[in-house]
XYZ file of C-alpha atoms in Angstrom:
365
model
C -20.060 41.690 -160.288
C -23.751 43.206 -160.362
C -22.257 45.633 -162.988
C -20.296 42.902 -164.697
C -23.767 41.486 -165.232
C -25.447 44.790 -165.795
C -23.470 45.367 -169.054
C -23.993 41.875 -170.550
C -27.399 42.716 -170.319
C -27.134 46.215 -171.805
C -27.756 48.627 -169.174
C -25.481 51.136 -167.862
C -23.617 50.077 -164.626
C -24.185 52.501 -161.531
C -23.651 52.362 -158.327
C -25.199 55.395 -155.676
C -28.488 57.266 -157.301
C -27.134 59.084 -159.443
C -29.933 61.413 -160.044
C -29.546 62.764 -156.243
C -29.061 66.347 -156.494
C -28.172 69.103 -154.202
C -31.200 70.129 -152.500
C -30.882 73.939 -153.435
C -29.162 76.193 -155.257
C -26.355 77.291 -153.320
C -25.453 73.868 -152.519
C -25.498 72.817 -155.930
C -23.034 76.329 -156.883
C -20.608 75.221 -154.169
C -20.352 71.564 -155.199
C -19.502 72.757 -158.730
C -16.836 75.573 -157.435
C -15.466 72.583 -155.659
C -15.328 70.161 -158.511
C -14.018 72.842 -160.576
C -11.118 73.516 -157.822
C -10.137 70.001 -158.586
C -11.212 69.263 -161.787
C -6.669 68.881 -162.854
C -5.379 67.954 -159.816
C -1.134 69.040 -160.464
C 1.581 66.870 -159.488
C 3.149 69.506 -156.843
C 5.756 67.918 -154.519
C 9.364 66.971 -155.370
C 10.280 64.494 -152.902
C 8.046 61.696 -150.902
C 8.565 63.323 -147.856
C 6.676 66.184 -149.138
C 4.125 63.873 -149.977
C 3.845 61.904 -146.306
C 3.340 65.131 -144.906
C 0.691 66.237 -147.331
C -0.939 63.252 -146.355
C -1.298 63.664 -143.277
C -1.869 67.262 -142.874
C -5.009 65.815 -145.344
C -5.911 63.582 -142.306
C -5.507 60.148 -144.128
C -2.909 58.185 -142.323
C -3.982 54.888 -143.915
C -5.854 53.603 -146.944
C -6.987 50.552 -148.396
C -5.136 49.393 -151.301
C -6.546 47.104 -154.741
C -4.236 45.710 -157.070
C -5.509 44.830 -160.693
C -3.176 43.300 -163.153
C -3.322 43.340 -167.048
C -3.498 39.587 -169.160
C -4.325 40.793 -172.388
C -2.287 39.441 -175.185
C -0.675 42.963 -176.606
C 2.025 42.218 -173.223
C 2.978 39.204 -175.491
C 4.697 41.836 -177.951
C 5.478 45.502 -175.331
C 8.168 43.750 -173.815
C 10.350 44.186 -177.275
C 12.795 46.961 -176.109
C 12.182 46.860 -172.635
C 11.972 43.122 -171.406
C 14.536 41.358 -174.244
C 11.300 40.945 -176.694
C 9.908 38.678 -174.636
C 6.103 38.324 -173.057
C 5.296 40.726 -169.944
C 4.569 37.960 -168.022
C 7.465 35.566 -168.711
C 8.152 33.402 -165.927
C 11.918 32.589 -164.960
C 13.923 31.849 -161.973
C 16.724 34.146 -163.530
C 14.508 37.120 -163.224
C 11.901 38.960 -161.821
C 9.490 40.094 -165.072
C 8.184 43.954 -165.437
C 5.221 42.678 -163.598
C 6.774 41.079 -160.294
C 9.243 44.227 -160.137
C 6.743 46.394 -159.951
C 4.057 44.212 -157.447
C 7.372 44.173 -155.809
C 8.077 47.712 -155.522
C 4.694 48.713 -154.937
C 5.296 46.877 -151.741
C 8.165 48.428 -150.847
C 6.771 51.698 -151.183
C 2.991 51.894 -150.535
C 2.301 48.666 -148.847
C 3.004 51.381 -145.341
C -0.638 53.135 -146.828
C -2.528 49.756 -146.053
C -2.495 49.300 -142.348
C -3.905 45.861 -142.573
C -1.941 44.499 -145.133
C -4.842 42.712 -146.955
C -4.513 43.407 -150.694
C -7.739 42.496 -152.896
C -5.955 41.347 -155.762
C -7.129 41.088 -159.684
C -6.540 39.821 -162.915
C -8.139 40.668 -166.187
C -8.056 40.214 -170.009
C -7.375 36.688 -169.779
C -9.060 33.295 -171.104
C -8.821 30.428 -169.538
C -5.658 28.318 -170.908
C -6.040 25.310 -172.314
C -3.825 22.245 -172.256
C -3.898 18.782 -173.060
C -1.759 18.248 -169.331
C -3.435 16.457 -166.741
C -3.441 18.943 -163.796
C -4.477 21.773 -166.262
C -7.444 19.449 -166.917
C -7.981 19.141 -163.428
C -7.690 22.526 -162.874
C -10.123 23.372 -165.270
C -12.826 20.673 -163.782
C -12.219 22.245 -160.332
C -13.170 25.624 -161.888
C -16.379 24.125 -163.852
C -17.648 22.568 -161.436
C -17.093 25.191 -158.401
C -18.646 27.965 -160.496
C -21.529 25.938 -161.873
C -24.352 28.711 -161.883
C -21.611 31.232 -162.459
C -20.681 30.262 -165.977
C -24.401 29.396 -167.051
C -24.697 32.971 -167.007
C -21.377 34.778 -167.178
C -18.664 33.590 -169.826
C -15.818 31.498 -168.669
C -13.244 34.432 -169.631
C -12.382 37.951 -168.307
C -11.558 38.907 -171.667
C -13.015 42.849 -171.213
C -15.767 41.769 -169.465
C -15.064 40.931 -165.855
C -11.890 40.250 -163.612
C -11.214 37.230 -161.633
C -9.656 37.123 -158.219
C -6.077 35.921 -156.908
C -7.782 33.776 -154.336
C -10.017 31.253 -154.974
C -11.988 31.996 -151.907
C -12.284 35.875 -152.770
C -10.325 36.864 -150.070
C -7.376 39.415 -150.255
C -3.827 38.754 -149.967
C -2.166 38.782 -146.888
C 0.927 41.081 -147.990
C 2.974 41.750 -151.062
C 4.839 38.609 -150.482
C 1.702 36.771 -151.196
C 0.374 38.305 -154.048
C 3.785 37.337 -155.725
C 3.486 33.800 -154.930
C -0.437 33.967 -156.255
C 0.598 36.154 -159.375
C 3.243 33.288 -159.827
C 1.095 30.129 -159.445
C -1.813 31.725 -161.825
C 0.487 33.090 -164.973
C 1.325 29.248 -165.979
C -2.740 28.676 -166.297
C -3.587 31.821 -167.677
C -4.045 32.691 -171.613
C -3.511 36.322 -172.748
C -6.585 37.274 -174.515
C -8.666 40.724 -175.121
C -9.973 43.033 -175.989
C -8.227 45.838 -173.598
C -10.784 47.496 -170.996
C -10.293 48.887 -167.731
C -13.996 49.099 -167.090
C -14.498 46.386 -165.075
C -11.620 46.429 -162.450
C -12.239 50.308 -161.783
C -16.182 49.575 -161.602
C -14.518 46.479 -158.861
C -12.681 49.059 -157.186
C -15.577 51.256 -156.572
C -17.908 48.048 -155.525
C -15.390 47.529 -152.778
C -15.230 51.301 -151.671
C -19.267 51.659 -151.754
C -19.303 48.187 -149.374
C -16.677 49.409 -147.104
C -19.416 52.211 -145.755
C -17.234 54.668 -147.694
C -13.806 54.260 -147.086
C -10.783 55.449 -149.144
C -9.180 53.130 -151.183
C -6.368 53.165 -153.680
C -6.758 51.027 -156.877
C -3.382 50.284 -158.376
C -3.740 49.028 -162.572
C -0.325 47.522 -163.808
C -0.865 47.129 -167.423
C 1.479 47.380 -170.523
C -0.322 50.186 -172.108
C -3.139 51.501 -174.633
C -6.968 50.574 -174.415
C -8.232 48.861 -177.170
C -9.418 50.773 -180.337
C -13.059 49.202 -180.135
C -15.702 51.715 -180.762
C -16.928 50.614 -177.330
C -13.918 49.597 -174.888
C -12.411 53.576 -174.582
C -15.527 54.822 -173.846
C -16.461 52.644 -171.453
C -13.117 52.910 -169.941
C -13.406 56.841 -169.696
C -17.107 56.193 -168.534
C -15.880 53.512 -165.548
C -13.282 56.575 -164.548
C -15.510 59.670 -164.358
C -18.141 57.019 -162.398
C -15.562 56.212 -160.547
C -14.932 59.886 -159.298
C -18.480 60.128 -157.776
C -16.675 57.841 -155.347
C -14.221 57.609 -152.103
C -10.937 56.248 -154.652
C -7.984 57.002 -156.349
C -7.097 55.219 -159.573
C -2.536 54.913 -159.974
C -2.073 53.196 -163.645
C 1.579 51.642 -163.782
C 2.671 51.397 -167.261
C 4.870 48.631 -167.754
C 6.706 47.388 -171.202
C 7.296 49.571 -174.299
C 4.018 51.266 -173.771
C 2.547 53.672 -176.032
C 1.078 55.425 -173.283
C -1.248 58.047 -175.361
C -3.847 56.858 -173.443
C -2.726 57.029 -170.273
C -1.954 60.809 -170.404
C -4.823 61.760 -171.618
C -6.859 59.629 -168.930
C -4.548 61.620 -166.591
C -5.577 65.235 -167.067
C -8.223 65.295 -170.251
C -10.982 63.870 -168.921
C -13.825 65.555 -168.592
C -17.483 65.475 -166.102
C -14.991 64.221 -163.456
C -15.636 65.071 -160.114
C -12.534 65.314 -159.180
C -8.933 64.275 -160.995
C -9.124 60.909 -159.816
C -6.151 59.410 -162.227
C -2.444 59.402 -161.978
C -0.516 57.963 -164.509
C 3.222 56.367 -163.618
C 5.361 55.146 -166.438
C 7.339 52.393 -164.652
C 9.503 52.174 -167.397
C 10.900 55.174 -168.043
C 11.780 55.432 -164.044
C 13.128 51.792 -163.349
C 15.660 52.624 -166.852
C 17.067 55.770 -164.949
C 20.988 55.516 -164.679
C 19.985 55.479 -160.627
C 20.688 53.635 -157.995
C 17.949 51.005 -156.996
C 16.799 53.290 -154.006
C 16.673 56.635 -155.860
C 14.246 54.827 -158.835
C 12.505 53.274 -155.707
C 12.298 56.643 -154.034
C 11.118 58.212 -157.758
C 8.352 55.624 -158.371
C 6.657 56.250 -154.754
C 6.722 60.071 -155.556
C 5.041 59.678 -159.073
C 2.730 56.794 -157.594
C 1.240 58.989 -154.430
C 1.805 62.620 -156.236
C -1.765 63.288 -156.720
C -3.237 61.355 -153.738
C -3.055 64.151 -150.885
C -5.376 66.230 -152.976
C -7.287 63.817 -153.899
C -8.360 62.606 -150.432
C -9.039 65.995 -149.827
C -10.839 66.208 -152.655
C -13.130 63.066 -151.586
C -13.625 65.109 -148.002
C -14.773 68.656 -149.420
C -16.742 67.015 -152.147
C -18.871 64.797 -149.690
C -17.665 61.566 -151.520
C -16.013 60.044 -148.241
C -18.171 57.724 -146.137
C -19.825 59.849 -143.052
C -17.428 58.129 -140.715
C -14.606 58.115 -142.087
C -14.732 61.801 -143.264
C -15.992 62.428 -139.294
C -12.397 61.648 -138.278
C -10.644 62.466 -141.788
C -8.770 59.538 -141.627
C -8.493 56.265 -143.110
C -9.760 52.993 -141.682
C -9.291 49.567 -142.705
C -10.814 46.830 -143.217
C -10.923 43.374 -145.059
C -12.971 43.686 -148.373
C -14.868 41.072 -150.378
C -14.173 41.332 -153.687
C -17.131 40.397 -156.014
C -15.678 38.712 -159.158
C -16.304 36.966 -162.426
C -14.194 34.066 -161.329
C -11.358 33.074 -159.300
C -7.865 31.681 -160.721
C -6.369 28.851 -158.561
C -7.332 25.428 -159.747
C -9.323 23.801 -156.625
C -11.452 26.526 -155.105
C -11.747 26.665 -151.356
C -15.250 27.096 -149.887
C -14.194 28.278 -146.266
C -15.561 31.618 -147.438
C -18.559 31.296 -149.356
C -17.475 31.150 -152.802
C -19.671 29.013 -154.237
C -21.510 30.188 -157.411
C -25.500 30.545 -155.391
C -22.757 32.470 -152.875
C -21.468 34.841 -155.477
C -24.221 35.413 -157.100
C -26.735 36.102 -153.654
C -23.691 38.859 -152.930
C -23.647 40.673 -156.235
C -26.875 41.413 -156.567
């Protein structure tokens, strides 16, 4: 959240010094033969066993997987084709939406990556809903009052400015299964707003690497498609990614809906100053509409999800980006992270773990 606040106030958001330097000249030649060696990382294997093995000939047996997921208003309209021109995030006993199947699938698939099963979870682009109900009034009081000091300074709305967490407590989710049943319970209180900016849940996503002493970690993004076309929001969105490269992560953006996904392919492979290609686009879509059965599509998605990842790692290793002890062993460890966040989304906060507003605040700074 320190960079949350950091940008409200107009300065640029970092996170290690970035004016360290190589101490000499060789050492600064290698590290740029080094980013230049993965400066396009290529998708290169054709089936997922290919990738497991790449894995862990790379040394990383485990990760640490984040989840952020996209409530900005466009998913109102990108489910035209593909969802029966309804919302993104249309609740219904009949079905599972774009979103659930792919939190779903992602823990069919990936959820064996995260040894410890605890899943930071994220939501962003939202406002607040409003309704004249009682228990969405009372969820709204619960929020007020819980966050006091928190919305003095912050606004009450992710919008493209901040992301809020699953749990009210900060905590992760304990399994796919859970993050469901939260993803459920919040949509009904939630109001699809904007501007579109990935920004904050990437600069989230590093936050939680950095206070892990280092550790890899895999940020997943399900969104429905293009950044906004602010002046500001690409830009900063590029800028959060190439920061976000000085840093032990991976970045998988799951397209969901109708897309256009312009933006997603050139985040991909056309960004520049990287040090390393630290972005893999998947477009959910396109695989989950293959005339496949349901375990070949599964079977595709995990291939396009973890393509780039066993270079990547490696790329974290030779680049010095991995924390000292993890890159000692070359292999993941995991642990539970605490999220920092702009707020959290279920209506009567629990304070069993120190999310009170003085709380949040102390720990972002």
């Amino acid at each position: 959240m320190g960079n949350v606040v950091a940008r409200l106030l107009g300065c640029r958001p970092t996170f290690r010094d970035e004016e360290e330097q190589p101490a000499t000249k060789d050492e600064a030649s290698k590290r740029s033969r080094q980013k230049q060696k993965y400066a396009c990382i290529p998708d290169n294997y054709t089936s997922i066993e290919q990738v497991t093995d790449a894995l862990r000939d790379a040394g990383l047996e485990s990760s640490n997987l984040i989840l952020g997921i996209d409530f900005t208003r466009s998913n109102e309209w990108t489910g035209k084709r593909s969802f029966h021109d309804l919302s993104l995030h249309n609740i219904s006993n009949h079905r599972l939406n774009p979103y659930q199947q792919a939190i779903a699938i992602i823990g069919k698939v990936l959820a064996s990556f995260d040894e410890d099963n605890l899943i930071p979870c994220f939501g962003f682009g939202d406002c607040m809903a409003s309704s004249s109900s009682s228990s969405a009034a009372v969820a709204w009081f619960g929020r007020v009052v819980s966050l006091l000091l928190l919305l003095l300074l912050l606004p009450a709305t992710t919008r493209d400015q901040g992301v809020f967490s699953f749990r009210s407590d900060h905590s992760p989710c304990h399994g796919f299964e859970e993050v469901l049943r939260c993803y459920r319970e919040i949509v009904p209180h939630l109001q699809l707003s904007g501007p579109t900016s990935f920004a904050p849940i990437v600069e989230t996503a590093v936050y939680i690497a950095e206070s892990s002493g280092g550790q890899y970690h895999v940020l997943v993004i399900i969104a429905d498609g293009q950044v906004s076309r602010d002046p500001n929001k690409e830009p900063e969105t590029i800028e959060s990614i190439v920061m976000a490269s000085a840093h032990p992560s991976s970045i998988v953006l799951v397209g969901v809906g109708d897309g256009p996904w312009d933006d997603m392919k050139k985040f991909d492979d056309r960004i520049p100053a990287r040090d390393f290609d630290n972005f893999q686009f998947v477009n959910f879509t396109d695989i989950m509409g293959r005339n496949a059965s349901a375990a070949e599509t599964e079977a595709a998605f995990a291939l396009a999800a973890l393509m780039e990842i066993p270079i990547q790692y490696k790329a974290t290793v030779e680049l010095g980006i991995l924390g000292e002890a993890q890159a000692t062993r070359a292999a993941a460890s995991s642990i539970a992270a605490h999220p920092k966040t702009l707020r959290s989304s279920e209506p009567e906060p629990k304070h069993s773990r120190g999310s009170s507003a003085e709380e949040t605040l102390a720990q972002s700074d």
